[in-house]
Coordinates of C-alpha atoms in Angstrom, one line a residue:
Chain A
M19 CA 27.5 -10.5 35.5
I20 CA 26.1 -10.5 39.0
Q21 CA 24.9 -13.9 40.0
V22 CA 21.4 -13.6 41.3
K23 CA 20.1 -16.5 43.5
N24 CA 16.5 -15.2 43.9
P25 CA 14.3 -17.7 42.0
V26 CA 11.6 -15.2 41.2
Y27 CA 14.1 -12.9 39.5
R28 CA 15.7 -15.8 37.7
R29 CA 12.4 -16.8 36.3
R30 CA 11.7 -13.2 35.2
L31 CA 15.2 -13.0 33.6
L32 CA 14.5 -16.3 31.8
V33 CA 11.2 -15.0 30.4
H34 CA 12.9 -11.8 29.3
R35 CA 15.7 -13.8 27.6
I36 CA 13.2 -16.0 25.8
G37 CA 11.2 -12.9 24.7
M38 CA 14.4 -11.2 23.3
A39 CA 15.4 -14.4 21.5
L40 CA 12.0 -14.7 19.9
S41 CA 12.2 -11.0 18.9
V42 CA 15.6 -11.5 17.3
S43 CA 14.4 -14.6 15.5
A44 CA 11.4 -12.7 14.2
M45 CA 13.7 -10.1 12.7
A46 CA 15.9 -12.8 11.3
L47 CA 12.8 -14.4 9.7
G48 CA 11.9 -11.2 8.0
V49 CA 15.4 -10.6 6.6
F50 CA 15.6 -14.3 5.6
A51 CA 12.3 -14.0 3.7
L52 CA 13.5 -11.0 1.8
L53 CA 16.9 -12.6 0.9
W54 CA 15.1 -15.8 -0.1
I55 CA 12.8 -13.9 -2.5
L56 CA 15.7 -11.9 -4.0
A57 CA 17.9 -15.0 -4.3
T58 CA 15.0 -16.9 -6.1
L59 CA 14.7 -14.1 -8.6
L60 CA 18.4 -13.9 -9.3
I61 CA 18.8 -17.7 -9.6
N62 CA 15.8 -18.2 -11.9
G63 CA 15.9 -14.9 -13.8
F64 CA 19.5 -14.5 -14.4
S65 CA 19.6 -16.9 -17.4
A66 CA 16.9 -14.7 -19.1
L67 CA 19.1 -11.6 -18.8
S68 CA 20.6 -10.9 -22.2
A69 CA 20.4 -8.2 -24.9
N70 CA 17.7 -10.2 -26.5
L71 CA 15.4 -9.6 -23.6
F72 CA 15.3 -5.9 -24.5
L73 CA 15.4 -6.3 -28.3
A74 CA 13.0 -9.0 -29.1
D75 CA 9.2 -9.0 -28.7
T76 CA 7.1 -11.6 -26.8
P77 CA 7.2 -14.9 -28.7
A78 CA 4.1 -16.7 -30.0
P79 CA 3.2 -20.0 -28.4
S80 CA 5.6 -22.8 -29.3
T81 CA 8.1 -20.4 -30.8
D82 CA 11.6 -20.3 -29.4
G83 CA 13.5 -17.4 -27.9
G84 CA 11.8 -14.0 -27.8
G85 CA 12.2 -11.1 -25.4
L86 CA 10.2 -8.6 -23.5
R87 CA 10.6 -5.5 -25.6
N88 CA 7.0 -4.7 -26.2
A89 CA 6.1 -5.4 -22.5
I90 CA 8.9 -3.1 -21.2
V91 CA 7.9 -0.3 -23.6
G92 CA 4.2 -0.7 -22.8
S93 CA 4.9 -0.6 -19.1
L94 CA 7.1 2.4 -19.4
M95 CA 4.4 4.2 -21.4
M96 CA 1.6 3.4 -19.0
V97 CA 3.6 4.2 -15.8
G98 CA 4.9 7.4 -17.4
L99 CA 1.4 8.6 -18.3
S100 CA 0.0 7.7 -14.9
T101 CA 2.9 9.5 -13.2
A102 CA 2.3 12.6 -15.4
V103 CA -1.3 12.6 -14.5
S104 CA -1.1 11.7 -10.8
T105 CA 1.8 13.9 -9.8
P106 CA 0.1 17.3 -10.3
I107 CA -3.2 16.1 -9.0
G108 CA -1.6 14.5 -5.9
I109 CA 0.7 17.4 -5.1
L110 CA -2.1 20.0 -5.4
A111 CA -4.5 17.8 -3.3
G112 CA -1.7 17.4 -0.7
I113 CA -1.2 21.1 -0.6
Y114 CA -4.9 21.6 0.0
L115 CA -4.9 19.1 2.9
A116 CA -1.8 20.6 4.5
E117 CA -2.9 24.3 4.1
Y118 CA -6.6 24.1 4.9
G119 CA -6.8 20.6 6.4
E120 CA -7.0 21.6 10.0
E121 CA -9.8 24.1 9.5
N122 CA -12.7 22.3 7.9
K123 CA -14.4 18.9 8.0
V124 CA -14.3 18.3 4.2
A125 CA -10.5 18.3 4.3
Q126 CA -10.4 15.9 7.3
L127 CA -12.8 13.6 5.5
T128 CA -10.6 13.7 2.4
R129 CA -7.5 12.8 4.4
F130 CA -9.4 9.9 6.0
V131 CA -10.6 8.6 2.6
T132 CA -7.2 9.0 1.1
D133 CA -5.6 6.8 3.7
I134 CA -8.3 4.2 3.1
M135 CA -7.8 4.3 -0.7
L136 CA -4.1 3.8 -0.1
S137 CA -4.7 0.2 1.1
A138 CA -7.8 -0.5 -1.0
P139 CA -7.7 -3.7 -3.2
S140 CA -6.3 -2.7 -6.5
I141 CA -8.4 -5.2 -8.4
V142 CA -11.5 -3.2 -7.4
I143 CA -9.9 -0.2 -9.0
G144 CA -9.5 -2.2 -12.1
L145 CA -13.2 -3.2 -12.0
F146 CA -14.2 0.5 -11.6
V147 CA -12.2 1.6 -14.6
Y148 CA -13.6 -1.3 -16.6
A149 CA -17.2 -0.4 -15.7
M150 CA -16.7 3.4 -16.2
Y151 CA -14.5 3.4 -19.3
V152 CA -13.7 0.1 -21.0
A153 CA -17.3 -1.1 -21.0
N154 CA -18.4 2.2 -22.6
V155 CA -15.7 2.4 -25.3
K156 CA -16.0 -1.3 -25.8
H157 CA -12.3 -2.1 -26.1
F158 CA -9.3 -2.5 -23.7
S159 CA -6.6 0.2 -24.0
G160 CA -3.4 1.5 -22.6
F161 CA -5.3 4.7 -21.6
A162 CA -7.6 2.6 -19.4
G163 CA -4.6 0.9 -17.8
S164 CA -2.9 4.3 -17.2
L165 CA -6.2 5.6 -15.6
A166 CA -6.3 2.6 -13.2
L167 CA -2.6 3.1 -12.3
S168 CA -3.2 6.9 -11.7
L169 CA -6.1 6.1 -9.3
I170 CA -3.7 3.9 -7.3
A171 CA -0.8 6.4 -7.4
I172 CA -2.8 9.5 -6.4
P173 CA -3.4 8.6 -2.7
V174 CA 0.3 7.8 -2.3
V175 CA 1.4 11.2 -3.6
V176 CA -1.3 13.0 -1.6
R177 CA -0.3 11.4 1.6
T178 CA 3.4 11.9 1.3
T179 CA 3.0 15.5 0.2
D180 CA 0.6 16.2 3.1
N181 CA 2.9 14.7 5.6
M182 CA 6.0 16.5 4.2
L183 CA 4.3 19.9 4.1
K184 CA 3.2 19.6 7.7
L185 CA 6.8 19.2 8.7
V186 CA 7.7 22.8 7.7
P187 CA 8.0 24.9 11.0
N188 CA 5.5 27.6 11.6
S189 CA 8.2 30.2 12.2
L190 CA 9.3 29.9 8.5
L191 CA 5.7 30.5 7.3
E192 CA 5.1 33.3 9.7
A193 CA 8.2 35.1 8.5
A194 CA 6.9 34.8 5.0
Y195 CA 3.5 36.2 6.0
A196 CA 5.2 39.0 7.9
L197 CA 6.9 40.1 4.7
G198 CA 3.5 40.5 3.1
A199 CA 3.3 37.4 1.0
P200 CA -0.2 36.1 0.0
R201 CA -1.2 32.7 1.2
W202 CA -0.6 31.0 -2.2
K203 CA 2.9 32.3 -2.4
V204 CA 3.8 31.1 1.1
S205 CA 2.3 27.7 0.3
M206 CA 4.0 27.2 -3.1
M207 CA 7.2 29.1 -2.9
V208 CA 8.1 28.7 0.8
R209 CA 6.4 25.6 2.1
L210 CA 6.6 23.4 -0.9
R211 CA 10.1 24.4 -1.8
A212 CA 11.3 23.5 1.7
V213 CA 10.2 19.9 1.3
K214 CA 11.0 19.4 -2.4
A215 CA 13.0 16.3 -1.8
G216 CA 10.3 14.7 0.3
V217 CA 7.7 15.4 -2.4
I218 CA 9.9 13.8 -5.0
T219 CA 10.2 10.8 -2.7
G220 CA 6.4 10.5 -2.7
V221 CA 6.4 10.5 -6.5
L222 CA 9.1 7.9 -6.7
L223 CA 7.3 5.7 -4.2
A224 CA 4.1 6.0 -6.2
V225 CA 6.0 5.0 -9.4
A226 CA 7.5 2.0 -7.6
R227 CA 4.1 1.0 -6.4
V228 CA 2.3 1.2 -9.8
S229 CA 5.2 -0.5 -11.7
G230 CA 4.4 -3.8 -10.0
E231 CA 0.6 -3.7 -10.1
T232 CA -0.9 -6.5 -12.1
A233 CA -4.5 -6.8 -11.0
P234 CA -5.8 -3.5 -12.3
L235 CA -4.3 -4.0 -15.7
L236 CA -5.9 -7.4 -16.1
F237 CA -9.2 -5.9 -17.3
T238 CA -8.1 -2.5 -18.5
A239 CA -5.0 -2.8 -20.7
L240 CA -5.1 -6.6 -21.0
N241 CA -2.1 -7.6 -23.1
N242 CA -0.8 -7.4 -26.6
Q243 CA 1.4 -10.0 -28.2
F244 CA 3.0 -7.6 -30.7
F245 CA 5.0 -4.4 -30.4
S246 CA 2.7 -1.5 -30.3
T247 CA 2.8 2.1 -29.1
D248 CA -0.9 2.7 -29.6
M249 CA -2.3 3.6 -26.2
N250 CA -5.8 3.3 -27.5
Q251 CA -5.5 -0.4 -28.0
P252 CA -4.6 -3.3 -25.6
L253 CA -1.0 -2.6 -24.6
S254 CA 1.5 -5.1 -23.6
N255 CA 2.9 -4.7 -20.1
L256 CA 5.4 -6.5 -17.9
P257 CA 3.2 -7.5 -15.0
V258 CA 0.4 -9.1 -17.1
V259 CA 3.0 -10.8 -19.3
I260 CA 4.7 -12.3 -16.3
Y261 CA 1.3 -13.5 -15.0
L262 CA 0.4 -15.2 -18.3
Y263 CA 3.8 -16.7 -19.0
A264 CA 4.6 -17.9 -15.4
M265 CA 1.8 -20.4 -15.5
S266 CA 2.3 -21.6 -19.0
P267 CA 3.7 -24.9 -20.2
Y268 CA 6.4 -23.5 -22.4
D269 CA 10.0 -23.3 -21.1
N270 CA 11.0 -20.2 -22.9
W271 CA 7.8 -18.4 -21.7
R272 CA 8.6 -19.4 -18.1
E273 CA 12.2 -18.2 -18.4
L274 CA 10.9 -14.9 -19.8
A275 CA 8.5 -14.6 -16.9
W276 CA 11.4 -15.0 -14.4
G277 CA 13.5 -12.5 -16.4
G278 CA 10.6 -10.0 -16.3
A279 CA 10.1 -10.6 -12.6
L280 CA 13.8 -9.9 -12.0
L281 CA 13.5 -6.6 -14.0
V282 CA 10.4 -5.4 -12.2
T283 CA 11.5 -6.3 -8.7
F284 CA 15.0 -4.8 -9.0
S285 CA 13.7 -1.6 -10.5
V286 CA 11.1 -1.2 -7.8
L287 CA 13.7 -1.9 -5.1
A288 CA 16.1 0.5 -6.7
L289 CA 13.5 3.2 -6.7
N290 CA 12.7 2.5 -3.0
I291 CA 16.4 2.7 -2.0
L292 CA 16.9 5.8 -4.2
S293 CA 14.1 7.6 -2.5
R294 CA 15.4 6.8 0.9
T295 CA 19.1 7.8 0.3
V296 CA 19.5 10.3 -2.5
F297 CA 16.2 12.1 -2.0
A298 CA 16.0 11.7 1.8
Q299 CA 14.3 14.6 3.2
K300 CA 15.9 16.3 6.2
A301 CA 13.4 18.0 8.5
P302 CA 13.4 21.7 7.5
K303 CA 14.6 24.1 10.2
Chain B
M5 CA 10.7 85.8 18.6
S6 CA 7.6 84.4 17.0
A7 CA 9.1 85.1 13.6
E8 CA 11.7 82.5 14.2
I9 CA 9.2 79.6 14.4
T10 CA 9.6 77.8 11.1
S11 CA 6.5 76.7 9.3
P12 CA 6.1 73.0 8.4
T13 CA 8.5 71.9 5.7
P14 CA 7.0 71.7 2.2
I15 CA 7.6 67.9 2.1
Q16 CA 5.2 67.3 5.0
L17 CA 2.5 69.3 3.1
A18 CA 3.0 67.3 0.0
E19 CA 2.8 63.8 1.7
P20 CA -1.0 63.4 2.0
A21 CA -1.2 63.4 -1.8
T22 CA 1.3 60.6 -2.3
A23 CA 0.1 58.8 0.8
S24 CA -3.3 58.2 -0.6
A25 CA -1.8 57.1 -3.9
S26 CA 0.4 54.5 -2.2
V27 CA -2.5 53.4 0.0
A28 CA -4.6 52.9 -3.2
A29 CA -1.7 51.0 -4.8
M30 CA -1.4 48.8 -1.7
Q31 CA -5.2 48.2 -1.7
S32 CA -5.1 47.1 -5.3
V33 CA -2.3 44.7 -4.6
V34 CA -4.1 43.3 -1.6
R35 CA -7.3 42.9 -3.6
R36 CA -5.3 41.1 -6.4
Q37 CA -3.7 38.8 -3.8
R38 CA -7.0 38.0 -2.2
I39 CA -8.4 36.9 -5.6
Q40 CA -5.3 34.8 -6.2
D41 CA -5.7 33.2 -2.8
W42 CA -9.4 32.5 -3.5
F43 CA -8.4 30.7 -6.8
F44 CA -5.6 28.9 -5.0
H45 CA -8.1 27.6 -2.4
K46 CA -10.7 26.5 -5.0
I47 CA -8.3 24.9 -7.4
T48 CA -6.5 22.8 -4.7
M49 CA -9.9 21.9 -3.2
V50 CA -11.1 20.5 -6.5
F51 CA -8.1 18.3 -6.8
A52 CA -8.4 17.1 -3.2
L53 CA -12.1 16.3 -3.8
T54 CA -11.2 13.9 -6.7
V55 CA -10.2 11.3 -4.2
L56 CA -13.6 11.5 -2.5
F57 CA -15.3 11.4 -5.9
V58 CA -13.4 8.3 -6.9
L59 CA -14.4 6.5 -3.7
V60 CA -18.1 7.4 -4.3
G61 CA -17.8 6.5 -8.0
I62 CA -16.3 3.1 -7.2
I63 CA -19.2 2.3 -4.8
I64 CA -21.8 3.4 -7.3
S65 CA -20.3 1.6 -10.3
L66 CA -19.9 -1.6 -8.3
I67 CA -23.5 -1.5 -7.1
N68 CA -24.6 -0.8 -10.6
G69 CA -22.7 -3.7 -12.0
A70 CA -23.8 -6.1 -9.3
M71 CA -27.5 -5.2 -9.6
P72 CA -28.5 -7.9 -12.0
A73 CA -26.9 -10.7 -9.9
L74 CA -28.2 -9.3 -6.6
S75 CA -31.7 -9.0 -8.0
E76 CA -31.5 -12.5 -9.4
F77 CA -30.1 -14.3 -6.4
G78 CA -31.2 -11.9 -3.6
P79 CA -29.4 -11.6 -0.2
G80 CA -28.9 -15.4 -0.2
F81 CA -26.1 -14.8 -2.7
I82 CA -23.8 -14.3 0.2
T83 CA -24.4 -17.7 1.7
T84 CA -25.0 -19.8 -1.4
V85 CA -22.2 -22.4 -1.8
E86 CA -22.2 -22.8 -5.5
W87 CA -20.2 -21.3 -8.4
D88 CA -21.3 -22.9 -11.6
P89 CA -20.5 -20.9 -14.7
V90 CA -21.9 -23.7 -16.9
N91 CA -25.4 -23.5 -15.4
D92 CA -25.2 -19.8 -14.6
K93 CA -25.7 -20.3 -10.8
Y94 CA -23.5 -18.3 -8.5
G95 CA -23.0 -17.7 -4.8
A96 CA -20.4 -15.8 -2.9
A97 CA -19.9 -18.2 0.0
I98 CA -16.9 -20.1 -1.4
A99 CA -15.0 -17.0 -2.3
I100 CA -15.8 -15.3 1.0
V101 CA -14.7 -18.3 3.0
G102 CA -11.5 -18.5 1.1
T103 CA -10.8 -14.8 1.5
L104 CA -11.5 -14.8 5.3
A105 CA -9.6 -18.1 5.9
S106 CA -6.4 -17.0 4.1
A107 CA -6.5 -13.5 5.7
G108 CA -7.2 -15.0 9.1
I109 CA -4.2 -17.4 8.9
A110 CA -2.1 -14.6 7.6
L111 CA -3.0 -12.4 10.6
L112 CA -2.4 -15.2 13.1
I113 CA 1.1 -15.6 11.9
A114 CA 2.0 -12.0 11.0
F115 CA 0.9 -10.6 14.3
P116 CA 3.6 -12.2 16.6
V117 CA 6.3 -11.9 13.9
S118 CA 5.5 -8.2 13.4
F119 CA 5.5 -7.6 17.1
G120 CA 8.8 -9.3 17.4
I121 CA 10.3 -7.2 14.6
A122 CA 8.9 -3.9 16.0
L123 CA 10.2 -4.8 19.5
F124 CA 13.6 -5.6 18.0
L125 CA 13.8 -2.4 16.1
T126 CA 12.7 -0.1 18.9
E127 CA 14.3 -1.8 22.0
V128 CA 16.9 -4.4 21.2
C129 CA 18.6 -3.2 18.0
P130 CA 21.9 -1.2 18.2
V131 CA 21.3 2.3 16.8
W132 CA 23.7 1.9 13.8
L133 CA 21.8 -1.2 12.7
R134 CA 18.4 0.3 12.9
R135 CA 18.3 2.1 9.6
P136 CA 19.5 -0.8 7.4
L137 CA 17.2 -3.4 9.1
G138 CA 14.3 -1.0 9.0
T139 CA 14.9 -0.5 5.3
A140 CA 15.1 -4.2 4.7
V141 CA 11.7 -4.8 6.3
E142 CA 10.2 -1.9 4.2
L143 CA 11.7 -3.4 1.1
L144 CA 9.6 -6.5 1.8
A145 CA 6.6 -4.2 1.5
G146 CA 7.8 -2.9 -1.9
V147 CA 8.1 -6.3 -3.6
P148 CA 5.2 -6.5 -6.0
S149 CA 2.4 -9.0 -5.3
I150 CA 3.0 -11.0 -8.4
I151 CA 6.6 -11.7 -7.4
Y152 CA 5.3 -13.2 -4.1
G153 CA 3.0 -15.3 -6.2
M154 CA 5.7 -16.7 -8.4
W155 CA 8.0 -17.3 -5.4
G156 CA 5.2 -18.9 -3.6
M157 CA 4.2 -21.2 -6.4
F158 CA 7.6 -22.2 -7.8
V159 CA 9.8 -22.2 -4.7
F160 CA 7.8 -22.1 -1.5
A161 CA 5.0 -24.5 -2.4
P162 CA 7.2 -27.5 -3.5
M163 CA 9.3 -27.1 -0.4
F164 CA 6.2 -26.8 1.7
S165 CA 4.6 -29.9 0.2
E166 CA 7.7 -32.0 0.5
F167 CA 8.9 -31.1 4.0
V168 CA 6.4 -29.2 6.1
Q169 CA 3.0 -30.5 5.2
P170 CA 3.7 -34.2 5.9
L171 CA 5.2 -33.1 9.2
L172 CA 2.1 -31.1 10.0
K173 CA -0.1 -34.0 9.0
T174 CA 1.6 -36.6 11.1
T175 CA 1.8 -34.2 14.1
F176 CA -1.6 -32.7 14.1
G177 CA -3.6 -35.0 11.8
S178 CA -4.6 -37.5 14.5
L179 CA -5.7 -35.0 17.1
P180 CA -9.5 -35.1 17.8
L181 CA -10.8 -31.6 17.0
I182 CA -8.2 -29.8 14.9
G183 CA -7.0 -32.9 13.1
A184 CA -9.7 -32.4 10.5
L185 CA -7.9 -29.3 9.5
F186 CA -4.8 -31.2 8.5
K187 CA -6.2 -33.9 6.4
G188 CA -6.1 -34.1 2.6
P189 CA -3.5 -34.4 -0.1
T190 CA -0.3 -32.4 0.6
M191 CA -0.1 -30.6 -2.7
G192 CA 1.7 -27.5 -1.4
I193 CA -0.8 -25.1 -2.7
G194 CA -4.0 -24.3 -0.9
I195 CA -5.5 -22.2 1.9
L196 CA -2.6 -22.6 4.3
T197 CA 0.0 -21.8 1.7
A198 CA -1.9 -18.7 0.6
G199 CA -2.2 -17.7 4.3
L200 CA 1.5 -18.0 4.8
I201 CA 2.4 -16.0 1.7
L202 CA 0.0 -13.3 2.7
A203 CA 1.5 -13.3 6.2
V204 CA 4.9 -12.5 4.7
M205 CA 3.3 -9.7 2.6
I206 CA 1.5 -8.0 5.5
I207 CA 4.3 -8.3 8.1
P208 CA 6.1 -5.1 6.9
F209 CA 2.9 -3.1 7.1
I210 CA 1.9 -4.2 10.6
A211 CA 5.6 -4.0 11.8
S212 CA 6.0 -0.4 10.6
V213 CA 2.7 0.8 12.3
M214 CA 3.7 -1.0 15.5
R215 CA 7.2 0.5 15.3
D216 CA 5.7 4.0 15.0
V217 CA 3.3 3.6 17.9
F218 CA 6.1 2.0 20.1
E219 CA 8.2 5.1 19.5
I220 CA 5.4 7.3 20.8
V221 CA 5.6 5.9 24.3
P222 CA 7.1 8.6 26.5
A223 CA 10.6 7.7 27.7
V224 CA 9.7 8.8 31.2
L225 CA 7.3 5.9 31.6
K226 CA 9.8 3.3 30.4
E227 CA 12.6 4.8 32.4
S228 CA 10.6 4.7 35.6
A229 CA 9.9 1.0 34.9
Y230 CA 13.5 0.3 34.3
G231 CA 14.3 2.3 37.5
L232 CA 12.1 -0.1 39.4
G233 CA 14.1 -3.1 38.1
C234 CA 11.9 -4.4 35.3
T235 CA 13.5 -6.4 32.6
R236 CA 13.1 -5.1 29.1
W237 CA 10.5 -7.7 28.3
E238 CA 8.4 -6.6 31.3
V239 CA 8.7 -3.0 30.2
V240 CA 7.3 -3.9 26.8
R241 CA 4.5 -6.1 28.1
K242 CA 3.4 -4.0 31.0
I243 CA 4.2 -0.4 29.9
V244 CA 4.6 -0.1 26.1
L245 CA 1.8 -2.5 25.0
P246 CA -1.0 -1.2 27.2
Y247 CA -0.1 2.3 26.2
T248 CA -0.2 1.6 22.5
K249 CA -3.1 -0.9 22.6
T250 CA -5.3 1.0 20.2
G251 CA -2.4 1.6 17.8
V252 CA -1.4 -2.0 17.8
V253 CA -5.0 -3.1 17.0
G254 CA -5.2 -0.4 14.4
G255 CA -2.0 -1.7 12.8
V256 CA -3.3 -5.3 12.8
M257 CA -6.5 -4.2 11.1
L258 CA -4.6 -2.3 8.5
G259 CA -2.7 -5.6 7.8
L260 CA -6.1 -7.4 7.6
G261 CA -7.4 -4.9 5.2
R262 CA -4.3 -5.4 3.0
A263 CA -4.6 -9.2 3.2
L264 CA -8.2 -9.2 2.2
G265 CA -7.5 -7.4 -1.0
E266 CA -4.3 -9.1 -2.2
T267 CA -4.8 -10.6 -5.6
M268 CA -1.9 -11.9 -7.5
A269 CA 0.0 -13.7 -4.7
V270 CA -3.2 -15.5 -3.7
T271 CA -4.2 -16.4 -7.2
F272 CA -0.9 -18.3 -7.8
V273 CA -1.1 -20.4 -4.6
I274 CA -4.7 -20.8 -3.5
G275 CA -5.4 -23.5 -6.0
N276 CA -8.4 -21.9 -7.8
A277 CA -11.0 -24.6 -7.0
N278 CA -14.6 -23.5 -6.9
K279 CA -15.4 -25.7 -4.0
L280 CA -15.6 -25.1 -0.3
P281 CA -12.3 -25.9 1.3
T282 CA -12.6 -28.8 3.8
S283 CA -9.1 -28.6 5.4
L284 CA -6.1 -26.3 5.5
F285 CA -4.4 -28.2 2.7
S286 CA -7.3 -28.1 0.3
P287 CA -7.4 -25.6 -2.5
G288 CA -10.0 -22.9 -2.5
N289 CA -10.7 -19.5 -4.0
S290 CA -10.7 -16.0 -2.7
I291 CA -12.8 -13.1 -4.0
A292 CA -9.8 -11.4 -5.6
S293 CA -8.5 -14.6 -7.2
T294 CA -11.9 -15.4 -8.6
L295 CA -12.1 -12.0 -10.2
A296 CA -8.5 -12.3 -11.5
N297 CA -9.2 -15.7 -13.1
E298 CA -12.7 -15.3 -14.5
F299 CA -13.4 -11.7 -15.3
A300 CA -11.7 -11.4 -18.6
E301 CA -13.5 -14.5 -20.0
A302 CA -16.9 -14.2 -18.3
S303 CA -19.4 -14.5 -21.0
T304 CA -22.9 -14.3 -19.7
K305 CA -24.3 -11.1 -18.2
L306 CA -25.1 -13.0 -15.0
H307 CA -21.5 -14.2 -14.6
V308 CA -20.1 -10.7 -15.1
S309 CA -22.7 -9.3 -12.7
S310 CA -21.9 -11.9 -10.1
L311 CA -18.3 -11.0 -10.3
F312 CA -19.1 -7.4 -9.8
A313 CA -21.2 -8.5 -6.8
L314 CA -18.1 -10.3 -5.4
G315 CA -16.1 -7.1 -6.0
L316 CA -18.7 -5.1 -4.1
I317 CA -18.6 -7.4 -1.1
L318 CA -14.8 -7.3 -1.0
F319 CA -14.8 -3.5 -1.3
V320 CA -17.4 -3.1 1.5
I321 CA -15.5 -5.5 3.9
T322 CA -12.2 -3.8 3.2
L323 CA -13.7 -0.3 3.6
I324 CA -15.1 -1.3 7.0
V325 CA -11.9 -2.9 8.2
L326 CA -9.7 0.0 7.0
S327 CA -12.0 2.7 8.5
A328 CA -11.9 0.9 11.8
A329 CA -8.1 0.7 11.6
K330 CA -7.8 4.4 10.7
L331 CA -10.2 5.5 13.6
M332 CA -8.1 3.5 16.1
L333 CA -4.9 5.0 14.9
M334 CA -6.4 8.5 14.9
G335 CA -7.5 7.9 18.5
L336 CA -4.0 7.1 19.5
S337 CA -2.5 10.1 17.8
R338 CA -5.0 12.3 19.7
K339 CA -3.6 10.8 22.9
E340 CA -0.2 12.0 21.9
G341 CA -1.3 15.6 22.3
V342 CA -1.2 18.5 19.9
K343 CA 2.2 18.5 18.2

């Protein structure tokens, strides 16, 4: 390296080096936090991993053993229903925003509101579903929980679909129009098809997001100690079970909470990585 | 000679008849397509409007639920320092202070760290390492809130109370003004811990927005600075940051909006004490954690209604912060020019 004697430049270089070192340490801090959390989950949750976790139901207080079968099944059912509801609504809304979004004020307002709802507190969504639905039918239910989860998932799907559809180059669309296709065919069969993978990514990210949500389920689906597939009654689910068991005095409950936390986190992370690798959308040409 | 001029071929005479039939067929196809397009527009519009309806519905139902409490306590509800379910007296001040304090601490810590991460990923990092490290930061965003809560309560808080808090107390506790912030028993849980956990949660959001806006800066500007002999740090401070000022502020406000609404992580580590926090180490309550703890068991109508009022306050604050963030980010993308 060239040795520079100029004191002004040496000071500038020192400031630069300190800044770069701080930047590298910030990155290291972020990665360290992630690894610490994952290591915590693996260390504490590994002992709970056994076939029993998936075969036995949540244990009663002061009972030994037990598993998370009812919670896993309940979560799968609620996430599945909310995905089934939010995917078509989200994709069609995203299509509207991409197709007609530049032309009118309503679409721009909708896009603005969607981005806000994306980061809105999920507990408020739970309050809303409680006030609208649970208070009226006078009981908690898996349907209410699915409704709350759908309301959280819809903005995610809308935003991803909208962003993906806008990536399709105009030349492709103009070629379709030139062949005489009506607007809806160009939108569904050319535009949407070109970014299929990206839209699936959006759906997977929405699934990952709602799988871990606890707050909205606290006053909609509540929890159920027993195995049940009745969506019209309180339904057991992993996040609420983890919440209740983590702060409890029983050892086997806390162990189950860590096991459940391990399950939830690694499925969410697997979905995230899957959507970035297998379903990675290349910009359509 | 004139007899050799041939008359028009029979095919040409027959064409007008089929021409009008094909024109009519084409017109009916076009009419059918126009109707299909109209349906397409209306159907997709209805689904797009659901999001708007949900927002309006939330505001209306929250106001409706909060009405009894607001009419009982009046606007003083926001400043009343009392939360007494036994005597049915409620005020939002404790929860609001807890929410703002934990979110404020989170922002103070998350902003420099996110800036460092965004700087690293856009300027310092070798290209082959960019994708994996970027994905690692985004995975932090994917970890559910309740996992942060468990990690915070069972791993972070004990370590914090044993090693870090006594250190902070001895270093800062005797200073004149800010010393009062570092008094109190070092339990590990409290406002400071909640703020730190929240900071880790919002770092990926702020970092990803900052990273996006840093990449918008035209290379020409940076290259001319490098050409003049600026160090990389000077380029970032003097060129990139001023150019992306609005975007950076927008990203920070987005992080603030997230931090205000976080429930499960805060509920685990904030201590759940319905008293005004007196120092950074004391336990407190945030709006979201009050709701999570008390809603399912709230018995009196006034209790439920006060909880709805808290939810309304939280939603309004979050709405304002997130709208401001979005407006700033939109302003920056307009500066980019039409894509």
